[in-house]
PDB file of C-alpha atoms and ligand atoms in Angstrom:
ATOM      1  CA  MET A 124     243.861  42.725 169.120  1.00 67.00           C
ATOM      2  CA  ARG A 125     242.351  39.608 170.694  1.00 83.00           C
ATOM      3  CA  ALA A 126     244.460  36.681 169.540  1.00 91.00           C
ATOM      4  CA  ILE A 127     242.778  33.394 168.732  1.00 95.00           C
ATOM      5  CA  LEU A 128     246.163  31.740 168.183  1.00 97.00           C
ATOM      6  CA  LYS A 129     249.553  32.739 169.561  1.00 97.00           C
ATOM      7  CA  VAL A 130     252.693  30.833 168.682  1.00 97.00           C
ATOM      8  CA  ARG A 131     255.827  31.912 170.535  1.00 97.00           C
ATOM      9  CA  ASN A 132     259.379  30.850 169.896  1.00 97.00           C
ATOM     10  CA  LEU A 133     258.280  27.547 168.397  1.00 98.00           C
ATOM     11  CA  CYS A 134     260.848  24.916 167.469  1.00 98.00           C
ATOM     12  CA  ALA A 135     260.008  21.528 165.978  1.00 97.00           C
ATOM     13  CA  ALA A 136     262.125  18.637 164.754  1.00 97.00           C
ATOM     14  CA  TYR A 137     261.840  15.273 163.047  1.00 96.00           C
ATOM     15  CA  GLY A 138     264.520  13.263 164.857  1.00 94.00           C
ATOM     16  CA  ASP A 139     267.787  15.136 164.369  1.00 95.00           C
ATOM     17  CA  PHE A 140     266.375  17.369 161.649  1.00 97.00           C
ATOM     18  CA  GLN A 141     265.110  20.712 162.930  1.00 97.00           C
ATOM     19  CA  ALA A 142     262.212  21.934 160.777  1.00 97.00           C
ATOM     20  CA  LEU A 143     261.128  25.073 162.689  1.00 98.00           C
ATOM     21  CA  PHE A 144     263.315  27.663 164.417  1.00 98.00           C
ATOM     22  CA  ASN A 145     261.829  30.123 166.945  1.00 98.00           C
ATOM     23  CA  VAL A 146     258.670  30.756 164.941  1.00 98.00           C
ATOM     24  CA  GLU A 147     256.423  33.619 166.071  1.00 97.00           C
ATOM     25  CA  PHE A 148     252.944  33.519 164.558  1.00 97.00           C
ATOM     26  CA  GLU A 149     249.718  35.148 165.668  1.00 97.00           C
ATOM     27  CA  ILE A 150     246.136  35.393 164.437  1.00 97.00           C
ATOM     28  CA  ALA A 151     243.545  37.804 165.758  1.00 95.00           C
ATOM     29  CA  ALA A 152     239.918  36.793 166.058  1.00 92.00           C
ATOM     30  CA  GLY A 153     238.268  37.408 162.686  1.00 91.00           C
ATOM     31  CA  GLU A 154     241.484  37.621 160.689  1.00 95.00           C
ATOM     32  CA  VAL A 155     242.475  35.832 157.486  1.00 97.00           C
ATOM     33  CA  VAL A 156     246.202  35.104 157.588  1.00 98.00           C
ATOM     34  CA  ALA A 157     248.222  33.611 154.736  1.00 97.00           C
ATOM     35  CA  LEU A 158     251.239  31.400 155.286  1.00 98.00           C
ATOM     36  CA  ILE A 159     253.539  31.180 152.293  1.00 97.00           C
ATOM     37  CA  GLY A 160     256.896  29.592 151.590  1.00 96.00           C
ATOM     38  CA  ALA A 161     258.576  27.251 149.131  1.00 93.00           C
ATOM     39  CA  ASN A 162     258.324  23.457 149.293  1.00 92.00           C
ATOM     40  CA  GLY A 163     259.924  22.238 152.505  1.00 93.00           C
ATOM     41  CA  ALA A 164     259.874  25.672 154.181  1.00 95.00           C
ATOM     42  CA  GLY A 165     258.017  24.286 157.202  1.00 96.00           C
ATOM     43  CA  LYS A 166     254.407  25.368 156.577  1.00 95.00           C
ATOM     44  CA  SER A 167     252.875  21.930 157.129  1.00 93.00           C
ATOM     45  CA  THR A 168     255.095  21.383 160.166  1.00 95.00           C
ATOM     46  CA  LEU A 169     253.769  24.598 161.703  1.00 96.00           C
ATOM     47  CA  LEU A 170     250.188  23.481 161.032  1.00 95.00           C
ATOM     48  CA  LYS A 171     250.936  20.045 162.481  1.00 94.00           C
ATOM     49  CA  ALA A 172     252.323  21.591 165.665  1.00 95.00           C
ATOM     50  CA  VAL A 173     249.326  23.915 165.999  1.00 95.00           C
ATOM     51  CA  THR A 174     246.853  21.069 165.472  1.00 93.00           C
ATOM     52  CA  GLY A 175     248.573  18.757 167.953  1.00 92.00           C
ATOM     53  CA  LEU A 176     249.815  16.239 165.382  1.00 91.00           C
ATOM     54  CA  ILE A 177     253.432  16.756 166.431  1.00 93.00           C
ATOM     55  CA  SER A 178     254.856  17.981 169.738  1.00 93.00           C
ATOM     56  CA  PRO A 179     257.075  21.040 169.574  1.00 95.00           C
ATOM     57  CA  SER A 180     260.612  20.657 170.886  1.00 95.00           C
ATOM     58  CA  ALA A 181     260.446  24.164 172.381  1.00 96.00           C
ATOM     59  CA  GLY A 182     258.163  27.175 172.525  1.00 97.00           C
ATOM     60  CA  GLU A 183     254.570  27.840 173.342  1.00 96.00           C
ATOM     61  CA  ILE A 184     251.250  27.562 171.516  1.00 97.00           C
ATOM     62  CA  ALA A 185     248.108  29.163 172.912  1.00 96.00           C
ATOM     63  CA  PHE A 186     244.726  28.676 171.281  1.00 96.00           C
ATOM     64  CA  ALA A 187     241.664  30.627 172.440  1.00 92.00           C
ATOM     65  CA  GLY A 188     243.604  31.828 175.468  1.00 92.00           C
ATOM     66  CA  GLU A 189     244.748  28.395 176.691  1.00 93.00           C
ATOM     67  CA  SER A 190     248.144  26.787 176.380  1.00 93.00           C
ATOM     68  CA  THR A 191     247.759  23.924 173.905  1.00 93.00           C
ATOM     69  CA  SER A 192     251.377  22.945 173.206  1.00 88.00           C
ATOM     70  CA  ARG A 193     250.685  19.429 174.490  1.00 86.00           C
ATOM     71  CA  THR A 194     246.956  19.128 173.710  1.00 89.00           C
ATOM     72  CA  PRO A 195     246.125  16.143 171.474  1.00 89.00           C
ATOM     73  CA  ALA A 196     244.563  16.762 168.060  1.00 87.00           C
ATOM     74  CA  HIS A 197     241.090  15.380 168.878  1.00 86.00           C
ATOM     75  CA  ALA A 198     240.775  17.660 171.924  1.00 89.00           C
ATOM     76  CA  LEU A 199     241.754  20.666 169.805  1.00 91.00           C
ATOM     77  CA  VAL A 200     238.918  19.949 167.360  1.00 88.00           C
ATOM     78  CA  ARG A 201     236.475  20.167 170.255  1.00 87.00           C
ATOM     79  CA  LYS A 202     238.020  23.483 171.305  1.00 90.00           C
ATOM     80  CA  GLY A 203     237.348  24.862 167.822  1.00 92.00           C
ATOM     81  CA  LEU A 204     240.361  24.154 165.662  1.00 94.00           C
ATOM     82  CA  ALA A 205     239.561  22.563 162.302  1.00 92.00           C
ATOM     83  CA  MET A 206     241.770  21.752 159.371  1.00 90.00           C
ATOM     84  CA  VAL A 207     241.174  21.299 155.654  1.00 89.00           C
ATOM     85  CA  PRO A 208     244.080  18.938 155.055  1.00 80.00           C
ATOM     86  CA  GLU A 209     246.331  18.937 152.022  1.00 77.00           C
ATOM     87  CA  GLY A 210     244.899  16.393 149.569  1.00 75.00           C
ATOM     88  CA  ARG A 211     241.419  16.698 151.164  1.00 74.00           C
ATOM     89  CA  ARG A 212     241.348  13.165 152.663  1.00 84.00           C
ATOM     90  CA  LEU A 213     237.666  12.551 151.959  1.00 86.00           C
ATOM     91  CA  PHE A 214     236.067   9.160 152.528  1.00 85.00           C
ATOM     92  CA  ARG A 215     235.820   7.397 149.191  1.00 88.00           C
ATOM     93  CA  GLY A 216     232.837   5.086 148.811  1.00 89.00           C
ATOM     94  CA  MET A 217     230.702   7.459 150.858  1.00 92.00           C
ATOM     95  CA  THR A 218     228.275  10.074 149.570  1.00 92.00           C
ATOM     96  CA  VAL A 219     228.851  13.809 149.663  1.00 94.00           C
ATOM     97  CA  GLU A 220     226.270  14.107 152.444  1.00 93.00           C
ATOM     98  CA  ASP A 221     227.864  11.365 154.564  1.00 90.00           C
ATOM     99  CA  ASN A 222     231.297  12.947 154.150  1.00 92.00           C
ATOM    100  CA  LEU A 223     229.843  16.178 155.531  1.00 91.00           C
ATOM    101  CA  ARG A 224     228.118  14.409 158.413  1.00 88.00           C
ATOM    102  CA  VAL A 225     231.346  12.858 159.661  1.00 81.00           C
ATOM    103  CA  CYS A 226     232.269  16.046 161.478  1.00 71.00           C
ATOM    104  CA  LEU A 227     228.900  16.761 163.041  1.00 72.00           C
ATOM    105  CA  ASP A 228     229.351  14.630 166.146  1.00 66.00           C
ATOM    106  CA  ARG A 229     232.918  15.826 166.702  1.00 66.00           C
ATOM    107  CA  SER A 230     231.843  19.441 166.651  1.00 67.00           C
ATOM    108  CA  ARG A 231     232.138  22.133 169.266  1.00 73.00           C
ATOM    109  CA  THR A 232     228.901  22.371 171.232  1.00 72.00           C
ATOM    110  CA  ASP A 233     229.217  25.834 172.822  1.00 73.00           C
ATOM    111  CA  VAL A 234     228.149  27.709 169.693  1.00 75.00           C
ATOM    112  CA  GLU A 235     225.090  29.912 169.585  1.00 72.00           C
ATOM    113  CA  GLN A 236     222.418  28.378 167.380  1.00 72.00           C
ATOM    114  CA  ALA A 237     222.351  31.305 164.940  1.00 69.00           C
ATOM    115  CA  LEU A 238     226.074  31.009 164.241  1.00 76.00           C
ATOM    116  CA  ARG A 239     226.156  27.237 163.932  1.00 86.00           C
ATOM    117  CA  TRP A 240     227.178  25.769 160.610  1.00 91.00           C
ATOM    118  CA  THR A 241     224.549  23.286 159.502  1.00 91.00           C
ATOM    119  CA  ILE A 242     224.260  21.187 156.351  1.00 93.00           C
ATOM    120  CA  PRO A 243     221.670  23.623 154.897  1.00 94.00           C
ATOM    121  CA  ARG A 244     224.135  26.507 155.512  1.00 93.00           C
ATOM    122  CA  ILE A 245     226.887  24.536 153.771  1.00 94.00           C
ATOM    123  CA  HIS A 246     224.473  23.998 150.859  1.00 95.00           C
ATOM    124  CA  GLU A 247     223.916  27.769 150.704  1.00 94.00           C
ATOM    125  CA  LEU A 248     227.664  28.358 150.699  1.00 94.00           C
ATOM    126  CA  PHE A 249     228.322  25.726 147.992  1.00 95.00           C
ATOM    127  CA  PRO A 250     225.006  25.035 146.174  1.00 95.00           C
ATOM    128  CA  VAL A 251     226.557  22.298 144.016  1.00 95.00           C
ATOM    129  CA  LEU A 252     226.950  20.152 147.142  1.00 95.00           C
ATOM    130  CA  LYS A 253     223.185  20.145 147.544  1.00 96.00           C
ATOM    131  CA  GLU A 254     222.655  19.095 143.925  1.00 96.00           C
ATOM    132  CA  ARG A 255     225.194  16.281 144.255  1.00 94.00           C
ATOM    133  CA  ARG A 256     224.550  15.306 147.876  1.00 93.00           C
ATOM    134  CA  ARG A 257     223.622  11.682 147.150  1.00 95.00           C
ATOM    135  CA  GLU A 258     226.581  11.002 144.857  1.00 94.00           C
ATOM    136  CA  LEU A 259     229.743   9.209 145.841  1.00 95.00           C
ATOM    137  CA  VAL A 260     232.341  11.796 146.653  1.00 93.00           C
ATOM    138  CA  GLU A 261     234.881  10.392 144.176  1.00 94.00           C
ATOM    139  CA  ARG A 262     232.491  11.224 141.312  1.00 94.00           C
ATOM    140  CA  LEU A 263     232.828  14.939 142.024  1.00 93.00           C
ATOM    141  CA  SER A 264     235.396  17.173 140.345  1.00 92.00           C
ATOM    142  CA  GLY A 265     238.503  18.139 142.327  1.00 91.00           C
ATOM    143  CA  GLY A 266     237.064  21.564 143.069  1.00 92.00           C
ATOM    144  CA  GLN A 267     233.775  20.148 144.279  1.00 94.00           C
ATOM    145  CA  GLN A 268     235.654  17.682 146.477  1.00 94.00           C
ATOM    146  CA  GLN A 269     237.559  20.614 147.957  1.00 93.00           C
ATOM    147  CA  MET A 270     234.217  22.259 148.751  1.00 94.00           C
ATOM    148  CA  VAL A 271     233.205  19.082 150.608  1.00 95.00           C
ATOM    149  CA  ALA A 272     236.472  19.234 152.573  1.00 94.00           C
ATOM    150  CA  VAL A 273     235.855  22.882 153.513  1.00 95.00           C
ATOM    151  CA  GLY A 274     232.210  22.173 154.370  1.00 94.00           C
ATOM    152  CA  ARG A 275     233.159  19.191 156.519  1.00 93.00           C
ATOM    153  CA  ALA A 276     235.659  21.294 158.484  1.00 93.00           C
ATOM    154  CA  LEU A 277     233.104  24.074 158.993  1.00 94.00           C
ATOM    155  CA  LEU A 278     230.626  21.622 160.488  1.00 92.00           C
ATOM    156  CA  ALA A 279     233.073  21.168 163.377  1.00 91.00           C
ATOM    157  CA  GLN A 280     232.095  24.809 164.196  1.00 92.00           C
ATOM    158  CA  PRO A 281     235.674  26.091 164.185  1.00 93.00           C
ATOM    159  CA  ARG A 282     236.908  29.310 165.751  1.00 94.00           C
ATOM    160  CA  LEU A 283     239.947  28.832 163.538  1.00 96.00           C
ATOM    161  CA  LEU A 284     240.033  27.090 160.172  1.00 96.00           C
ATOM    162  CA  LEU A 285     243.402  25.986 158.826  1.00 96.00           C
ATOM    163  CA  CYS A 286     243.417  25.439 155.060  1.00 94.00           C
ATOM    164  CA  ASP A 287     246.449  23.554 153.757  1.00 92.00           C
ATOM    165  CA  GLU A 288     246.998  24.308 150.055  1.00 91.00           C
ATOM    166  CA  ILE A 289     243.362  24.149 149.013  1.00 88.00           C
ATOM    167  CA  SER A 290     244.143  25.467 145.521  1.00 88.00           C
ATOM    168  CA  LEU A 291     246.612  22.695 144.684  1.00 85.00           C
ATOM    169  CA  GLY A 292     245.775  21.022 141.366  1.00 85.00           C
ATOM    170  CA  LEU A 293     242.548  22.967 140.834  1.00 89.00           C
ATOM    171  CA  ALA A 294     241.548  25.137 137.879  1.00 89.00           C
ATOM    172  CA  PRO A 295     241.891  28.901 138.560  1.00 89.00           C
ATOM    173  CA  LYS A 296     238.145  29.409 138.128  1.00 90.00           C
ATOM    174  CA  VAL A 297     237.224  26.984 140.868  1.00 90.00           C
ATOM    175  CA  VAL A 298     239.999  28.254 143.129  1.00 91.00           C
ATOM    176  CA  LYS A 299     238.492  31.721 142.784  1.00 91.00           C
ATOM    177  CA  GLU A 300     235.055  30.331 143.556  1.00 90.00           C
ATOM    178  CA  ILE A 301     236.308  28.781 146.811  1.00 92.00           C
ATOM    179  CA  TYR A 302     238.406  31.779 147.861  1.00 93.00           C
ATOM    180  CA  GLN A 303     235.422  34.068 147.263  1.00 93.00           C
ATOM    181  CA  LYS A 304     233.702  32.285 150.145  1.00 93.00           C
ATOM    182  CA  LEU A 305     236.360  33.180 152.706  1.00 94.00           C
ATOM    183  CA  PRO A 306     234.761  36.540 153.655  1.00 93.00           C
ATOM    184  CA  GLU A 307     231.458  34.771 154.299  1.00 92.00           C
ATOM    185  CA  ILE A 308     233.169  32.161 156.461  1.00 93.00           C
ATOM    186  CA  ARG A 309     235.023  34.833 158.388  1.00 93.00           C
ATOM    187  CA  ALA A 310     231.800  36.826 158.821  1.00 90.00           C
ATOM    188  CA  GLY A 311     230.402  33.806 160.651  1.00 84.00           C
ATOM    189  CA  GLY A 312     233.082  34.304 163.324  1.00 86.00           C
ATOM    190  CA  THR A 313     235.777  31.929 162.073  1.00 93.00           C
ATOM    191  CA  SER A 314     239.381  33.085 161.707  1.00 96.00           C
ATOM    192  CA  ILE A 315     241.221  31.523 158.788  1.00 97.00           C
ATOM    193  CA  VAL A 316     244.788  30.500 157.976  1.00 97.00           C
ATOM    194  CA  ILE A 317     245.495  29.754 154.327  1.00 96.00           C
ATOM    195  CA  VAL A 318     248.646  27.947 153.361  1.00 96.00           C
ATOM    196  CA  GLU A 319     249.052  28.900 149.734  1.00 92.00           C
ATOM    197  CA  GLN A 320     251.670  28.371 147.023  1.00 89.00           C
ATOM    198  CA  ASP A 321     250.150  31.067 144.814  1.00 90.00           C
ATOM    199  CA  VAL A 322     251.695  34.173 146.335  1.00 92.00           C
ATOM    200  CA  SER A 323     249.440  36.714 144.574  1.00 92.00           C
ATOM    201  CA  LEU A 324     246.353  34.820 145.647  1.00 92.00           C
ATOM    202  CA  ALA A 325     247.678  34.560 149.208  1.00 94.00           C
ATOM    203  CA  LYS A 326     248.358  38.282 149.290  1.00 94.00           C
ATOM    204  CA  SER A 327     245.017  39.342 147.820  1.00 93.00           C
ATOM    205  CA  SER A 328     242.975  37.002 150.024  1.00 94.00           C
ATOM    206  CA  SER A 329     244.489  37.790 153.424  1.00 96.00           C
ATOM    207  CA  ASP A 330     244.725  40.577 155.989  1.00 96.00           C
ATOM    208  CA  ARG A 331     248.261  39.636 156.975  1.00 97.00           C
ATOM    209  CA  LEU A 332     250.824  37.203 155.709  1.00 97.00           C
ATOM    210  CA  TYR A 333     253.804  35.287 156.985  1.00 98.00           C
ATOM    211  CA  CYS A 334     256.589  33.865 154.875  1.00 97.00           C
ATOM    212  CA  LEU A 335     258.657  30.904 156.015  1.00 97.00           C
ATOM    213  CA  LEU A 336     262.063  29.995 154.644  1.00 97.00           C
ATOM    214  CA  GLU A 337     263.956  26.946 155.882  1.00 96.00           C
ATOM    215  CA  GLY A 338     261.954  26.864 159.103  1.00 97.00           C
ATOM    216  CA  ARG A 339     262.233  30.561 159.963  1.00 97.00           C
ATOM    217  CA  VAL A 340     259.782  33.437 159.560  1.00 97.00           C
ATOM    218  CA  THR A 341     261.467  35.741 157.067  1.00 97.00           C
ATOM    219  CA  LEU A 342     258.621  38.213 156.596  1.00 96.00           C
ATOM    220  CA  SER A 343     255.341  39.124 158.263  1.00 97.00           C
ATOM    221  CA  GLY A 344     252.971  42.056 158.058  1.00 96.00           C
ATOM    222  CA  PRO A 345     249.767  43.442 156.552  1.00 97.00           C
ATOM    223  CA  SER A 346     249.277  41.883 153.116  1.00 96.00           C
ATOM    224  CA  CYS A 347     248.335  45.167 151.443  1.00 95.00           C
ATOM    225  CA  GLU A 348     251.580  46.821 152.600  1.00 96.00           C
ATOM    226  CA  ILE A 349     253.981  44.088 151.520  1.00 94.00           C
ATOM    227  CA  GLY A 350     255.316  44.331 147.976  1.00 92.00           C
ATOM    228  CA  LEU A 351     255.980  41.371 145.718  1.00 90.00           C
ATOM    229  CA  GLU A 352     259.702  42.171 145.722  1.00 91.00           C
ATOM    230  CA  ALA A 353     259.937  41.873 149.510  1.00 93.00           C
ATOM    231  CA  ILE A 354     257.975  38.640 149.302  1.00 92.00           C
ATOM    232  CA  SER A 355     260.331  37.302 146.673  1.00 92.00           C
ATOM    233  CA  ARG A 356     263.376  38.027 148.887  1.00 93.00           C
ATOM    234  CA  ALA A 357     261.711  36.418 151.916  1.00 93.00           C
ATOM    235  CA  TYR A 358     260.536  33.430 149.869  1.00 93.00           C
ATOM    236  CA  PHE A 359     263.788  32.565 148.133  1.00 91.00           C
ATOM    237  CA  GLY A 360     266.311  34.138 150.539  1.00 89.00           C
ATOM    238  CA  ALA A 361     268.723  36.942 149.699  1.00 71.00           C
ATOM    239  CA  HIS A 362     271.137  35.975 146.939  1.00 53.00           C
TER     240      HIS A 362
HETATM  241  P1  ATP B 694     255.301  21.616 151.130  1.00 71.15           P
HETATM  242  O1  ATP B 694     254.864  22.878 150.482  1.00 71.15           O
HETATM  243  O2  ATP B 694     256.147  20.751 150.237  1.00 71.15           O
HETATM  244  O3  ATP B 694     254.208  20.873 151.817  1.00 71.15           O
HETATM  245  P2  ATP B 694     256.159  22.657 153.696  1.00 71.15           P
HETATM  246  O4  ATP B 694     256.535  24.103 153.716  1.00 71.15           O
HETATM  247  O5  ATP B 694     254.823  22.312 154.197  1.00 71.15           O
HETATM  248  O6  ATP B 694     256.379  22.084 152.241  1.00 71.15           O
HETATM  249  P3  ATP B 694     257.125  20.762 155.612  1.00 71.15           P
HETATM  250  O7  ATP B 694     256.334  19.620 155.065  1.00 71.15           O
HETATM  251  O8  ATP B 694     256.688  21.378 156.886  1.00 71.15           O
HETATM  252  O9  ATP B 694     257.282  21.905 154.515  1.00 71.15           O
HETATM  253  O10 ATP B 694     258.628  20.276 155.738  1.00 71.15           O
HETATM  254  C1  ATP B 694     259.636  21.050 156.380  1.00 71.15           C
HETATM  255  C2  ATP B 694     260.917  20.235 156.387  1.00 71.15           C
HETATM  256  O11 ATP B 694     260.751  19.089 157.241  1.00 71.15           O
HETATM  257  C3  ATP B 694     261.312  19.688 155.018  1.00 71.15           C
HETATM  258  O12 ATP B 694     262.709  19.774 154.898  1.00 71.15           O
HETATM  259  C4  ATP B 694     260.852  18.253 155.051  1.00 71.15           C
HETATM  260  O13 ATP B 694     261.668  17.438 154.257  1.00 71.15           O
HETATM  261  C5  ATP B 694     261.003  17.901 156.518  1.00 71.15           C
HETATM  262  N1  ATP B 694     260.020  16.892 156.948  1.00 71.15           N
HETATM  263  C6  ATP B 694     258.674  17.008 156.858  1.00 71.15           C
HETATM  264  N2  ATP B 694     258.071  15.922 157.361  1.00 71.15           N
HETATM  265  C7  ATP B 694     259.056  15.099 157.793  1.00 71.15           C
HETATM  266  C8  ATP B 694     259.090  13.825 158.414  1.00 71.15           C
HETATM  267  N3  ATP B 694     257.961  13.171 158.721  1.00 71.15           N
HETATM  268  N4  ATP B 694     260.307  13.298 158.698  1.00 71.15           N
HETATM  269  C9  ATP B 694     261.451  13.953 158.410  1.00 71.15           C
HETATM  270  N5  ATP B 694     261.486  15.166 157.839  1.00 71.15           N
HETATM  271  C10 ATP B 694     260.322  15.739 157.526  1.00 71.15           C
END
């Protein structure tokens, strides 16, 4: 298995508060991996460490074969790490098209032309974004805005796409519509991490899953082999 991301023995803290304890986390090229855990389990902290937004207090992160534990966030984007942040963080007052364009000049350049994500390819993936391309982004529904956020991240030409709770606050139908696109995104050569509160959705949409509890990995393995009971124990802790 060729790993695109390897996290070894990772610890992270906010001041005196330790949020991650010796986390081991790995994603192979072409995999979809789900990261689950209750509120405050440490999922966002792990993503922040991987994307260079916080420095780990111990441990090692390697992305695309290079140590990146101390690499700043902007340099990681150029290496092929893109994030769909929680809450989408789109630019209000700008059109759908301009929100997509923002990422184009920060994108990785070493991508073969045929595999490159372009605005027309994003329009094929999410046709509604073509119809509404000249509208201000805040006029779109929550689901459509999430499609813009995913499209914008893809235009950075990521090797690895980190999706932080993309289903939050969206209707099940639109969540399904977005999740149905993951195989197509992966087929284009992008590995995917989904941070997801909906455990069944996380399980059914991923090849492998990890569960965090109070900063520690309490379960990991192939999603199809892990039962909901084991997930429940890992998610809430043994009582
Ligand atoms: P959620 O699902 O609510 O986003 P999470 O699993 O992503 O939760 P984190 O946001 O990583 O959890 O938080 C892990 C722990 O670190 C929590 O106890 C949280 O209160 C704490 N924490 C997060 N950010 C900070 C911060 N900036 N300063 C201090 N503590 C923080």
